[in-house]
Amino acid sequence: MEDWAEIRRLHRSEKLSQAAIARRLGLSRNTVARALQSDDPPRYERAPVTTSAWAQIEPAVRAMLSRYPTMPATVIAERVGWMGGHSWFGENVARIRPEYAPADPCDRLVHLPGEQVQCDLWLPGRVVPDHAGVMRSFPVLVMVAAYSRFIAAMMIPSRITGDLLAGMWQLLSQRIGAVPRTLLWDNESGIGQRGRLAEGVAGFCGVLGTRLIQARPYDPETKGLVERANGYLATSFLPGRRFVSAHDFNTQLADWLVQVANPRKHATTKVVPAQALSTDRQAMATLPPVAPTTGTTVTTRLGRDYYVSIGANTYSVHPEAIGRMITVTASLDRVRARCADRVVADHHRLWGSAGLASDSEHLAAASIMRENFRNRPPAGTHLDVEVQVADLGAYDAVFGTGEVA
């Protein structure tokens, strides 16, 4: 490369002949002549191999891919009569397959105010202890207003539908402050899969007056705004922080979003998300007067073991409800049980699994009920009961019949 550049400099700038250049640089005249004839820098190009097994069968493989771009390499090998190693054949097919893949161009989107909020789950890793002190990886619900790039996020206990809806409602009502025309999700199982929304999601959207759209599988570019927000949280918020609980995580995250993330000037839009959110809100719908139904609700009959399991944890219920139907509701922070109109359990929700929450009042009531059951009066036997026997002679006297021999 250096010789090629020096040859052209001597010839063009110093006007030396090819023979003079060859003598000065110690090169042959043919080398100097080829350098002057070439307008592009020299580069090594490997000569195509035409004698290898792959080179001999490559035309047949390309013909097959031109008709069936997605045909598996094992099927192609069978069709073209390949008898060699399958791994090496598969590597070569994978190398040329992109040349026959159909084009899928994407457009640059223009996001209008109030049009869309993108939603996703960010998994920060095992950074938060659960109720037992074990480090767990709880999901973080992230929502980004597409026009203003305003970020709202919070850690939630699980990925089930009730927790996702509760987190979405809390972020929409307390952080964003309005309802967009559409909510964009991926194929999260708690939201819906295969074109069908999970139970409760349609009702949630109906109360809000919005529409939920799910991106196609394996198409993260559709919700690229929230994907980049996830990366921003992972690189700018998480490093160097320690958390003693999920509540501590949410407190630190909320402060960071208010003080750092949303007041900054966005690199793409060149505006401050916290200021642009007002324009977003003006184009959004107002919050509904009645909050949508969120959380997880279970109806069951309370057994002798006066505990109920919900969210992979177990909670005590007042034993006076044994044998009756109760309704258990788990929100993001509380677990409550009702028997008719009476609250028979109210616990802080446990984060994690295999937890046991017992109310001292429930334990004391159960102890009293067990003692009363042991000290109940003994039930009498059937021999102590006097059964009145009818006098059959009264029928004879009434109907005038005598004793029949």
GROMACS .gro file of C-alpha atoms in nm:
model
  405
    1MET     CA    1   0.000   0.000   0.000
    2GLU     CA    2   0.282   0.244   0.091
    3ASP     CA    3   0.476   0.163  -0.229
    4TRP     CA    4   0.164   0.218  -0.439
    5ALA     CA    5   0.104   0.559  -0.283
    6GLU     CA    6   0.473   0.659  -0.318
    7ILE     CA    7   0.484   0.552  -0.685
    8ARG     CA    8   0.183   0.767  -0.769
    9ARG     CA    9   0.324   1.062  -0.575
   10LEU     CA   10   0.659   1.049  -0.753
   11HIS     CA   11   0.491   1.019  -1.091
   12ARG     CA   12   0.226   1.289  -1.042
   13SER     CA   13   0.402   1.540  -0.817
   14GLU     CA   14   0.769   1.505  -0.906
   15LYS     CA   15   0.709   1.403  -1.270
   16LEU     CA   16   0.956   1.114  -1.258
   17SER     CA   17   0.955   0.851  -1.527
   18GLN     CA   18   0.872   0.490  -1.460
   19ALA     CA   19   1.238   0.392  -1.494
   20ALA     CA   20   1.347   0.661  -1.245
   21ILE     CA   21   1.081   0.553  -0.998
   22ALA     CA   22   1.188   0.190  -1.031
   23ARG     CA   23   1.554   0.280  -0.963
   24ARG     CA   24   1.469   0.501  -0.661
   25LEU     CA   25   1.237   0.250  -0.494
   26GLY     CA   26   1.417  -0.066  -0.602
   27LEU     CA   27   1.112  -0.206  -0.778
   28SER     CA   28   1.065  -0.361  -1.117
   29ARG     CA   29   0.932  -0.153  -1.403
   30ASN     CA   30   0.632  -0.383  -1.439
   31THR     CA   31   0.537  -0.320  -1.074
   32VAL     CA   32   0.561   0.056  -1.130
   33ALA     CA   33   0.355   0.032  -1.448
   34ARG     CA   34   0.077  -0.169  -1.279
   35ALA     CA   35   0.067   0.079  -0.990
   36LEU     CA   36   0.025   0.373  -1.228
   37GLN     CA   37  -0.247   0.196  -1.425
   38SER     CA   38  -0.452   0.113  -1.112
   39ASP     CA   39  -0.677   0.387  -0.971
   40ASP     CA   40  -0.766   0.186  -0.660
   41PRO     CA   41  -0.533   0.083  -0.376
   42PRO     CA   42  -0.407  -0.274  -0.410
   43ARG     CA   43  -0.578  -0.537  -0.197
   44TYR     CA   44  -0.541  -0.907  -0.162
   45GLU     CA   45  -0.816  -1.108  -0.323
   46ARG     CA   46  -0.824  -1.479  -0.276
   47ALA     CA   47  -0.878  -1.667  -0.596
   48PRO     CA   48  -1.208  -1.855  -0.598
   49VAL     CA   49  -1.173  -2.225  -0.531
   50THR     CA   50  -1.337  -2.431  -0.800
   51THR     CA   51  -1.217  -2.777  -0.702
   52SER     CA   52  -1.361  -2.811  -0.350
   53ALA     CA   53  -1.666  -3.024  -0.275
   54TRP     CA   54  -1.868  -2.718  -0.181
   55ALA     CA   55  -1.774  -2.533  -0.502
   56GLN     CA   56  -1.901  -2.823  -0.706
   57ILE     CA   57  -2.236  -2.843  -0.531
   58GLU     CA   58  -2.288  -2.470  -0.462
   59PRO     CA   59  -2.480  -2.399  -0.786
   60ALA     CA   60  -2.738  -2.664  -0.697
   61VAL     CA   61  -2.770  -2.523  -0.344
   62ARG     CA   62  -2.819  -2.171  -0.476
   63ALA     CA   63  -3.084  -2.293  -0.719
   64MET     CA   64  -3.268  -2.456  -0.430
   65LEU     CA   65  -3.246  -2.143  -0.213
   66SER     CA   66  -3.371  -1.923  -0.495
   67ARG     CA   67  -3.698  -2.120  -0.494
   68TYR     CA   68  -3.720  -2.205  -0.123
   69PRO     CA   69  -3.528  -1.946   0.083
   70THR     CA   70  -3.633  -2.096   0.419
   71MET     CA   71  -3.566  -2.462   0.343
   72PRO     CA   72  -3.359  -2.620   0.625
   73ALA     CA   73  -2.998  -2.708   0.547
   74THR     CA   74  -3.061  -3.076   0.625
   75VAL     CA   75  -3.336  -3.091   0.362
   76ILE     CA   76  -3.119  -2.908   0.107
   77ALA     CA   77  -2.839  -3.159   0.168
   78GLU     CA   78  -3.080  -3.443   0.101
   79ARG     CA   79  -3.219  -3.284  -0.216
   80VAL     CA   80  -2.881  -3.205  -0.373
   81GLY     CA   81  -2.730  -3.540  -0.277
   82TRP     CA   82  -2.469  -3.413  -0.030
   83MET     CA   83  -2.273  -3.699   0.129
   84GLY     CA   84  -2.020  -3.503   0.338
   85GLY     CA   85  -2.027  -3.351   0.684
   86HIS     CA   86  -2.353  -3.180   0.780
   87SER     CA   87  -2.205  -2.914   1.010
   88TRP     CA   88  -1.967  -2.784   0.743
   89PHE     CA   89  -2.245  -2.794   0.483
   90GLY     CA   90  -2.478  -2.606   0.720
   91GLU     CA   91  -2.219  -2.332   0.779
   92ASN     CA   92  -2.185  -2.273   0.405
   93VAL     CA   93  -2.562  -2.266   0.357
   94ALA     CA   94  -2.597  -2.016   0.642
   95ARG     CA   95  -2.332  -1.797   0.478
   96ILE     CA   96  -2.518  -1.763   0.148
   97ARG     CA   97  -2.879  -1.786   0.271
   98PRO     CA   98  -2.910  -1.407   0.344
   99GLU     CA   99  -2.860  -1.342  -0.027
  100TYR     CA  100  -3.195  -1.510  -0.097
  101ALA     CA  101  -3.395  -1.389   0.202
  102PRO     CA  102  -3.689  -1.164   0.105
  103ALA     CA  103  -3.636  -0.797   0.185
  104ASP     CA  104  -3.828  -0.660   0.483
  105PRO     CA  105  -3.769  -0.282   0.478
  106CYS     CA  106  -3.875  -0.072   0.774
  107ASP     CA  107  -3.983   0.291   0.773
  108ARG     CA  108  -3.895   0.574   1.007
  109LEU     CA  109  -4.194   0.637   1.230
  110VAL     CA  110  -4.334   0.978   1.312
  111HIS     CA  111  -4.496   0.970   1.656
  112LEU     CA  112  -4.785   1.209   1.710
  113PRO     CA  113  -4.871   1.356   2.052
  114GLY     CA  114  -5.088   1.128   2.262
  115GLU     CA  115  -5.076   0.849   2.006
  116GLN     CA  116  -4.881   0.571   2.178
  117VAL     CA  117  -4.714   0.452   2.496
  118GLN     CA  118  -4.473   0.160   2.454
  119CYS     CA  119  -4.452  -0.098   2.734
  120ASP     CA  120  -4.199  -0.367   2.817
  121LEU     CA  121  -4.043  -0.560   3.105
  122TRP     CA  122  -3.681  -0.499   3.201
  123LEU     CA  123  -3.502  -0.769   3.402
  124PRO     CA  124  -3.220  -0.605   3.600
  125GLY     CA  125  -3.089  -0.931   3.745
  126ARG     CA  126  -3.064  -1.050   4.105
  127VAL     CA  127  -3.031  -0.711   4.271
  128VAL     CA  128  -3.323  -0.703   4.518
  129PRO     CA  129  -3.380  -0.933   4.820
  130ASP     CA  130  -3.718  -1.098   4.869
  131HIS     CA  131  -3.907  -1.142   5.198
  132ALA     CA  132  -3.656  -1.409   5.307
  133GLY     CA  133  -3.345  -1.209   5.212
  134VAL     CA  134  -3.273  -1.413   4.898
  135MET     CA  135  -3.157  -1.204   4.602
  136ARG     CA  136  -3.416  -1.222   4.325
  137SER     CA  137  -3.463  -1.083   3.975
  138PHE     CA  138  -3.800  -0.910   3.985
  139PRO     CA  139  -3.934  -0.757   3.661
  140VAL     CA  140  -3.942  -0.382   3.609
  141LEU     CA  141  -4.236  -0.246   3.410
  142VAL     CA  142  -4.115   0.031   3.177
  143MET     CA  143  -4.350   0.263   2.985
  144VAL     CA  144  -4.233   0.528   2.738
  145ALA     CA  145  -4.454   0.796   2.583
  146ALA     CA  146  -4.363   0.779   2.214
  147TYR     CA  147  -4.388   1.151   2.137
  148SER     CA  148  -4.227   1.306   2.445
  149ARG     CA  149  -3.996   1.010   2.529
  150PHE     CA  150  -4.110   1.043   2.892
  151ILE     CA  151  -4.007   0.733   3.092
  152ALA     CA  152  -4.216   0.582   3.372
  153ALA     CA  153  -4.101   0.264   3.543
  154MET     CA  154  -4.148   0.058   3.858
  155MET     CA  155  -4.058  -0.287   3.989
  156ILE     CA  156  -4.349  -0.530   4.025
  157PRO     CA  157  -4.371  -0.863   4.211
  158SER     CA  158  -4.429  -1.092   3.913
  159ARG     CA  159  -4.516  -1.117   3.543
  160ILE     CA  160  -4.873  -1.240   3.590
  161THR     CA  161  -5.159  -1.048   3.433
  162GLY     CA  162  -5.291  -0.894   3.754
  163ASP     CA  163  -4.955  -0.743   3.849
  164LEU     CA  164  -4.895  -0.613   3.496
  165LEU     CA  165  -5.233  -0.439   3.486
  166ALA     CA  166  -5.185  -0.297   3.835
  167GLY     CA  167  -4.843  -0.161   3.740
  168MET     CA  168  -4.974  -0.010   3.416
  169TRP     CA  169  -5.259   0.163   3.596
  170GLN     CA  170  -5.030   0.301   3.866
  171LEU     CA  171  -4.784   0.443   3.610
  172LEU     CA  172  -5.058   0.587   3.389
  173SER     CA  173  -5.247   0.747   3.677
  174GLN     CA  174  -4.956   0.868   3.890
  175ARG     CA  175  -4.671   0.934   3.643
  176ILE     CA  176  -4.808   0.999   3.294
  177GLY     CA  177  -5.140   1.138   3.412
  178ALA     CA  178  -5.349   1.053   3.104
  179VAL     CA  179  -5.448   0.766   2.874
  180PRO     CA  180  -5.289   0.733   2.525
  181ARG     CA  181  -5.481   0.614   2.222
  182THR     CA  182  -5.278   0.292   2.201
  183LEU     CA  183  -5.062   0.080   2.431
  184LEU     CA  184  -4.791  -0.118   2.250
  185TRP     CA  185  -4.671  -0.447   2.400
  186ASP     CA  186  -4.473  -0.746   2.280
  187ASN     CA  187  -4.605  -1.101   2.315
  188GLU     CA  188  -4.569  -1.109   2.693
  189SER     CA  189  -4.763  -1.409   2.825
  190GLY     CA  190  -4.934  -1.201   3.093
  191ILE     CA  191  -5.072  -0.967   2.824
  192GLY     CA  192  -5.160  -1.215   2.551
  193GLN     CA  193  -5.019  -1.448   2.291
  194ARG     CA  194  -5.114  -1.583   1.948
  195GLY     CA  195  -5.351  -1.297   1.879
  196ARG     CA  196  -5.557  -1.346   2.196
  197LEU     CA  197  -5.540  -1.115   2.496
  198ALA     CA  198  -5.510  -1.261   2.845
  199GLU     CA  199  -5.815  -1.265   3.070
  200GLY     CA  200  -5.881  -0.920   3.214
  201VAL     CA  201  -5.675  -0.723   2.961
  202ALA     CA  202  -5.967  -0.639   2.731
  203GLY     CA  203  -6.174  -0.516   3.026
  204PHE     CA  204  -5.883  -0.306   3.148
  205CYS     CA  205  -5.850  -0.139   2.805
  206GLY     CA  206  -6.226  -0.090   2.785
  207VAL     CA  207  -6.239   0.102   3.113
  208LEU     CA  208  -5.946   0.321   3.003
  209GLY     CA  209  -6.088   0.373   2.655
  210THR     CA  210  -5.767   0.272   2.481
  211ARG     CA  211  -5.648  -0.001   2.244
  212LEU     CA  212  -5.371  -0.252   2.310
  213ILE     CA  213  -5.153  -0.356   2.016
  214GLN     CA  214  -4.909  -0.646   2.031
  215ALA     CA  215  -4.600  -0.648   1.812
  216ARG     CA  216  -4.519  -0.943   1.592
  217PRO     CA  217  -4.303  -1.215   1.752
  218TYR     CA  218  -3.927  -1.159   1.733
  219ASP     CA  219  -3.968  -0.800   1.613
  220PRO     CA  220  -3.814  -0.578   1.883
  221GLU     CA  221  -3.770  -0.286   1.643
  222THR     CA  222  -4.146  -0.226   1.659
  223LYS     CA  223  -4.109  -0.102   2.016
  224GLY     CA  224  -3.758   0.031   1.985
  225LEU     CA  225  -3.824   0.333   2.207
  226VAL     CA  226  -3.887   0.126   2.519
  227GLU     CA  227  -3.608  -0.117   2.425
  228ARG     CA  228  -3.361   0.173   2.423
  229ALA     CA  229  -3.508   0.296   2.751
  230ASN     CA  230  -3.434  -0.046   2.901
  231GLY     CA  231  -3.074  -0.015   2.791
  232TYR     CA  232  -3.058   0.337   2.931
  233LEU     CA  233  -3.177   0.213   3.270
  234ALA     CA  234  -2.929  -0.075   3.265
  235THR     CA  235  -2.629   0.147   3.186
  236SER     CA  236  -2.714   0.474   3.360
  237PHE     CA  237  -2.933   0.390   3.660
  238LEU     CA  238  -2.836   0.044   3.782
  239PRO     CA  239  -2.452   0.048   3.808
  240GLY     CA  240  -2.315   0.123   4.153
  241ARG     CA  241  -2.646   0.097   4.339
  242ARG     CA  242  -2.752  -0.130   4.625
  243PHE     CA  243  -3.110  -0.202   4.727
  244VAL     CA  244  -3.245  -0.335   5.057
  245SER     CA  245  -3.594  -0.410   4.925
  246ALA     CA  246  -3.821  -0.369   4.626
  247HIS     CA  247  -3.966  -0.057   4.786
  248ASP     CA  248  -3.615   0.088   4.811
  249PHE     CA  249  -3.556   0.004   4.444
  250ASN     CA  250  -3.874   0.184   4.337
  251THR     CA  251  -3.790   0.485   4.553
  252GLN     CA  252  -3.443   0.522   4.403
  253LEU     CA  253  -3.576   0.463   4.051
  254ALA     CA  254  -3.852   0.722   4.089
  255ASP     CA  255  -3.605   0.983   4.221
  256TRP     CA  256  -3.361   0.913   3.937
  257LEU     CA  257  -3.633   0.944   3.673
  258VAL     CA  258  -3.746   1.277   3.818
  259GLN     CA  259  -3.398   1.422   3.870
  260VAL     CA  260  -3.195   1.276   3.581
  261ALA     CA  261  -3.376   1.087   3.306
  262ASN     CA  262  -3.681   1.297   3.227
  263PRO     CA  263  -3.529   1.647   3.279
  264ARG     CA  264  -3.243   1.577   3.036
  265LYS     CA  265  -3.247   1.690   2.672
  266HIS     CA  266  -3.323   1.387   2.459
  267ALA     CA  267  -3.052   1.313   2.204
  268THR     CA  268  -3.298   1.241   1.921
  269THR     CA  269  -3.585   1.483   1.976
  270LYS     CA  270  -3.366   1.764   2.119
  271VAL     CA  271  -3.640   1.840   2.374
  272VAL     CA  272  -3.680   1.771   2.744
  273PRO     CA  273  -3.919   1.476   2.801
  274ALA     CA  274  -4.062   1.625   3.121
  275GLN     CA  275  -4.157   1.942   2.932
  276ALA     CA  276  -4.283   1.764   2.619
  277LEU     CA  277  -4.511   1.547   2.832
  278SER     CA  278  -4.757   1.837   2.863
  279THR     CA  279  -4.808   1.829   2.485
  280ASP     CA  280  -4.856   1.454   2.505
  281ARG     CA  281  -5.115   1.488   2.781
  282GLN     CA  282  -5.320   1.744   2.590
  283ALA     CA  283  -5.369   1.496   2.306
  284MET     CA  284  -5.443   1.202   2.539
  285ALA     CA  285  -5.772   1.105   2.698
  286THR     CA  286  -5.838   1.185   3.061
  287LEU     CA  287  -5.820   0.921   3.330
  288PRO     CA  288  -6.148   0.732   3.386
  289PRO     CA  289  -6.354   0.833   3.691
  290VAL     CA  290  -6.356   0.472   3.812
  291ALA     CA  291  -6.030   0.279   3.838
  292PRO     CA  292  -6.013  -0.041   3.632
  293THR     CA  293  -6.002  -0.380   3.799
  294THR     CA  294  -5.643  -0.484   3.857
  295GLY     CA  295  -5.456  -0.735   4.068
  296THR     CA  296  -5.527  -1.105   4.110
  297THR     CA  297  -5.860  -1.230   4.250
  298VAL     CA  298  -5.929  -1.587   4.365
  299THR     CA  299  -6.256  -1.725   4.508
  300THR     CA  300  -6.233  -2.042   4.718
  301ARG     CA  301  -6.385  -2.219   5.017
  302LEU     CA  302  -6.168  -2.189   5.327
  303GLY     CA  303  -6.070  -2.527   5.469
  304ARG     CA  304  -5.965  -2.637   5.816
  305ASP     CA  305  -5.617  -2.518   5.731
  306TYR     CA  306  -5.717  -2.153   5.743
  307TYR     CA  307  -5.449  -2.042   5.493
  308VAL     CA  308  -5.483  -1.948   5.126
  309SER     CA  309  -5.212  -1.955   4.859
  310ILE     CA  310  -5.182  -1.672   4.610
  311GLY     CA  311  -4.881  -1.546   4.417
  312ALA     CA  312  -4.667  -1.847   4.528
  313ASN     CA  313  -4.705  -1.746   4.896
  314THR     CA  314  -4.943  -1.846   5.176
  315TYR     CA  315  -5.148  -1.610   5.395
  316SER     CA  316  -5.362  -1.676   5.703
  317VAL     CA  317  -5.736  -1.603   5.714
  318HIS     CA  318  -5.954  -1.559   6.021
  319PRO     CA  319  -6.069  -1.912   6.114
  320GLU     CA  320  -6.430  -1.804   6.163
  321ALA     CA  321  -6.456  -1.819   5.781
  322ILE     CA  322  -6.374  -2.194   5.775
  323GLY     CA  323  -6.619  -2.372   5.547
  324ARG     CA  324  -6.736  -2.050   5.381
  325MET     CA  325  -6.660  -1.896   5.043
  326ILE     CA  326  -6.401  -1.619   5.054
  327THR     CA  327  -6.263  -1.384   4.787
  328VAL     CA  328  -5.888  -1.317   4.798
  329THR     CA  329  -5.746  -1.016   4.613
  330ALA     CA  330  -5.373  -0.949   4.570
  331SER     CA  331  -5.263  -0.598   4.473
  332LEU     CA  332  -4.903  -0.484   4.430
  333ASP     CA  333  -4.857  -0.432   4.805
  334ARG     CA  334  -5.153  -0.590   4.991
  335VAL     CA  335  -5.334  -0.924   5.008
  336ARG     CA  336  -5.692  -0.904   5.137
  337ALA     CA  337  -5.961  -1.168   5.187
  338ARG     CA  338  -6.334  -1.104   5.225
  339CYS     CA  339  -6.614  -1.326   5.343
  340ALA     CA  340  -6.934  -1.161   5.224
  341ASP     CA  341  -6.882  -0.796   5.325
  342ARG     CA  342  -6.638  -0.861   5.608
  343VAL     CA  343  -6.258  -0.840   5.574
  344VAL     CA  344  -6.114  -1.162   5.718
  345ALA     CA  345  -5.749  -1.110   5.616
  346ASP     CA  346  -5.524  -0.815   5.537
  347HIS     CA  347  -5.150  -0.874   5.486
  348HIS     CA  348  -4.852  -0.702   5.333
  349ARG     CA  349  -4.776  -0.886   5.011
  350LEU     CA  350  -4.467  -1.105   5.019
  351TRP     CA  351  -4.217  -1.066   4.733
  352GLY     CA  352  -4.072  -1.397   4.628
  353SER     CA  353  -4.204  -1.750   4.676
  354ALA     CA  354  -4.266  -2.010   4.949
  355GLY     CA  355  -4.344  -1.738   5.203
  356LEU     CA  356  -4.581  -1.774   5.500
  357ALA     CA  357  -4.767  -1.475   5.646
  358SER     CA  358  -4.956  -1.534   5.971
  359ASP     CA  359  -5.168  -1.283   6.162
  360SER     CA  360  -5.141  -1.316   6.541
  361GLU     CA  361  -5.512  -1.244   6.573
  362HIS     CA  362  -5.590  -1.537   6.344
  363LEU     CA  363  -5.363  -1.769   6.541
  364ALA     CA  364  -5.521  -1.668   6.871
  365ALA     CA  365  -5.874  -1.714   6.735
  366ALA     CA  366  -5.784  -2.057   6.599
  367SER     CA  367  -5.641  -2.159   6.936
  368ILE     CA  368  -5.962  -2.058   7.115
  369MET     CA  369  -6.178  -2.240   6.861
  370ARG     CA  370  -5.970  -2.558   6.898
  371GLU     CA  371  -6.001  -2.544   7.277
  372ASN     CA  372  -6.376  -2.496   7.255
  373PHE     CA  373  -6.399  -2.790   7.019
  374ARG     CA  374  -6.210  -3.016   7.262
  375ASN     CA  375  -6.424  -2.909   7.561
  376ARG     CA  376  -6.761  -2.944   7.390
  377PRO     CA  377  -7.015  -3.161   7.579
  378PRO     CA  378  -7.007  -3.526   7.473
  379ALA     CA  379  -7.283  -3.635   7.244
  380GLY     CA  380  -7.519  -3.898   7.391
  381THR     CA  381  -7.568  -4.242   7.239
  382HIS     CA  382  -7.895  -4.352   7.074
  383LEU     CA  383  -7.970  -4.578   7.378
  384ASP     CA  384  -8.029  -4.271   7.596
  385VAL     CA  385  -8.305  -4.142   7.371
  386GLU     CA  386  -8.663  -4.246   7.457
  387VAL     CA  387  -8.867  -4.317   7.147
  388GLN     CA  388  -9.245  -4.303   7.189
  389VAL     CA  389  -9.417  -4.620   7.069
  390ALA     CA  390  -9.770  -4.596   6.934
  391ASP     CA  391 -10.044  -4.809   7.096
  392LEU     CA  392 -10.183  -5.017   6.811
  393GLY     CA  393 -10.490  -5.111   7.020
  394ALA     CA  394 -10.623  -4.760   6.968
  395TYR     CA  395 -10.682  -4.843   6.600
  396ASP     CA  396 -10.887  -5.147   6.693
  397ALA     CA  397 -11.105  -4.939   6.925
  398VAL     CA  398 -11.166  -4.672   6.662
  399PHE     CA  399 -11.243  -4.900   6.369
  400GLY     CA  400 -11.425  -5.166   6.573
  401THR     CA  401 -11.198  -5.446   6.480
  402GLY     CA  402 -11.094  -5.708   6.718
  403GLU     CA  403 -10.793  -5.920   6.744
  404VAL     CA  404 -10.755  -6.125   6.432
  405ALA     CA  405 -10.669  -6.486   6.495
   0.00000   0.00000   0.00000
